[in-house]
């Protein structure tokens, strides 16, 4: 059966079977409709075509056969809005249709750009294909009559039994050529006005999708952002607690790109230090992510510890952060929004990276990406100055900022956009005042950054972390050294997550911590389990 | 894409699809975000969609290169283990070409078209399976089932343009925020080809496609090609093998070769399998499917072919060793695939010559 179906469907696109071209569909092949003409707009800012339609009289000339509609005995009935239905009736089913057919009968969309380049790529010659190429264009395969609506023996090679046995078949069309406009005119409006996603079943057989509200009971609202709202929920099946993230869909935009990236990236990230995406529901025009529930985030935990965390907690949390991030970077994924609010904690002191809404897959070679990423306080200086070809070092600056913050209890670079400096200058001033003004000898590439304006800043010298805040003494010299490696102004000099985990700051951890499987928590090791005080 | 959007560097004007379409397409409205609003306003940094293989800045940290390649190999192995002979049944040449054409006309980044074709293939397969399963469960006569199946087929067929645009929309959103297609833009595009879908229908289609592909984005062979080219460039730079301006040319050739491979993959792998007598013939379709999942093999052959096309065969032995070692590909498979690509390209070229002469 499967083979039959695939060959059947394959015939629709079937190019191996050139002798059986596809039927004149009301969808793609519509654009070949001779009643339509398209005029390339000379200076149009639109990307495709300006389209004109022929007069109804000409349409009637072309369409000589009576409209045949299938009886509605099917279990699959197509939904049509009442307004559209009225319109359909008023137009007699033959309303005007638009299609980008050029005057010479070729379709701009069907003209293959590819053959030209395969054949003459090195010449770099102009675009477009010849009219003759139209014969082999990508729509030529659509020119076969409908299997389901035609009894023409020449067209029913694979489906003769189906058609013969079908009591509800319409009368055969008057033509078996591509230009059988009867088919097109009869079917095109249906395509236009039916909701294509609807297969409505009779009430008795209706299958309702599993409703997320039937599975989970909302307990509390955990937070609300510009693109999602997060609820604490209890599973009605097993009583487990989860976090539901309801994505707000924008009517004009469709699914937010953040949701597409978060869902697709998190599906590939199964790690003890990355929040688990259990399930995804889509219903009622809403997308809902089911995440594992975590007790709190790091920012809330820091609110309870205004002078920073204990030295051992700092070390444990930092290591887990690096571990999760290293896993992402190995899979070429940049988080791009590291901050305490996006680091979740559970009762056992396990830290997990969350909120991959801004995350993206990174290519191995450098590419330019948006520089409007990462919350201002955790944004590295190169990106603040407009760099767009960043890499994993982007996240490592954020790790440094968080490392400093959990030591002291306060953000290290709490810049403001509303200060006397415009834009991101205040943030840069904060950074330079501690890390020193960039030295063009050590960081020659800084001169190429669009936002590099050294004259705006006083000449700062790099300060020791102890001079900035005495609380840094608790991470000892090795910790300060690691912090310095993370907070390097030059992105290429910043330490990677993999290297940072091997820094002597973590020398007190057992070696086995580097051998754990991704899904295993570091607290699986007894030595570390005994250390935690969270 | 070496379109006019590539502002950072003067890229080669070799014939990528984007170059050919540059005169026929208009600006993606999203690009306005990057343009200066007035003469007085300083221009914002323009975003190039081309990867930079030469500059070490912004590249993935070197210590992660091997990890990334190993991870890709693991993913390939997993997909091969779960491979089915029908995995690529919807990657028909003209369908892929249509997807590519739309992407080029909309001036979307290069990676969008490859991912979109894979999304579409994945969706159509799953969609068909789910509908077939549904029909199997229905309690009705065989004749009625057949009749209903015809209706289903018609519906699926009618929806193909919508599904194509939806696949492109999802792919564009995944790859680029600035060049992503909104539902409104999809509606407008469909209207331009005479299909007045509502915005609700487009929105629903997007959710449906995304759900049916399991909320996962397929790995693109272009990603593997980029990886191979980056490491090849790095190694060649160290060895002083070719001069600087060739990197972009190599990239443009790689894009062209990969386009050819993607569009003609059925013919390509048929040629390939004929050249590999060692491959078991008992389950040929399944084996071909497994080879098709091996995007590293395809990337290795693509980059090497591009190198031959651009720079000849004088250094190809060294280049082959570098790339095959990097992507952990067996030369016993890379070589026939490489030959198949070249033969395929020659065949296609010969096919089109009569057309050109007729037209002239």
CSV table of N, CA and C in Angstrom, one decimal, chain B residues 9 26 88 90 98 108 114 162 202 206 222 241 257 349:
chain,number,residue,atom,x,y,z
B,9,UNK,N,32.1,42.4,1.9
B,9,UNK,CA,33.3,42.2,1.0
B,9,UNK,C,32.8,42.1,-0.4
B,26,UNK,N,13.0,41.7,-6.3
B,26,UNK,CA,13.0,43.0,-5.6
B,26,UNK,C,13.4,42.8,-4.2
B,88,UNK,N,13.2,10.0,1.1
B,88,UNK,CA,13.4,11.2,0.2
B,88,UNK,C,12.5,11.2,-1.0
B,90,UNK,N,9.8,12.7,-1.5
B,90,UNK,CA,9.2,14.0,-2.0
B,90,UNK,C,10.3,15.0,-2.4
B,98,UNK,N,11.6,24.3,-7.6
B,98,UNK,CA,10.6,25.3,-7.3
B,98,UNK,C,10.9,26.0,-6.0
B,108,UNK,N,16.3,35.2,-0.3
B,108,UNK,CA,16.6,34.7,1.0
B,108,UNK,C,18.0,34.1,1.1
B,114,UNK,N,18.0,25.2,1.2
B,114,UNK,CA,18.3,23.8,1.4
B,114,UNK,C,17.5,23.2,2.6
B,162,UNK,N,1.1,26.2,-0.8
B,162,UNK,CA,1.1,26.7,0.5
B,162,UNK,C,2.2,26.1,1.4
B,202,UNK,N,-2.5,30.5,6.5
B,202,UNK,CA,-1.0,30.5,6.5
B,202,UNK,C,-0.5,30.2,7.9
B,206,UNK,N,1.7,27.0,9.0
B,206,UNK,CA,3.0,27.1,9.7
B,206,UNK,C,3.1,26.2,10.9
B,222,UNK,N,24.7,22.1,3.5
B,222,UNK,CA,25.5,23.3,3.3
B,222,UNK,C,26.3,23.6,4.6
B,241,UNK,N,48.8,27.4,-0.1
B,241,UNK,CA,48.4,26.6,-1.3
B,241,UNK,C,47.7,27.5,-2.4
B,257,UNK,N,27.5,23.7,-7.2
B,257,UNK,CA,27.5,22.2,-7.2
B,257,UNK,C,26.5,21.6,-6.3
B,349,UNK,N,24.4,19.7,-18.9
B,349,UNK,CA,24.9,20.8,-19.8
B,349,UNK,C,24.6,20.4,-21.2
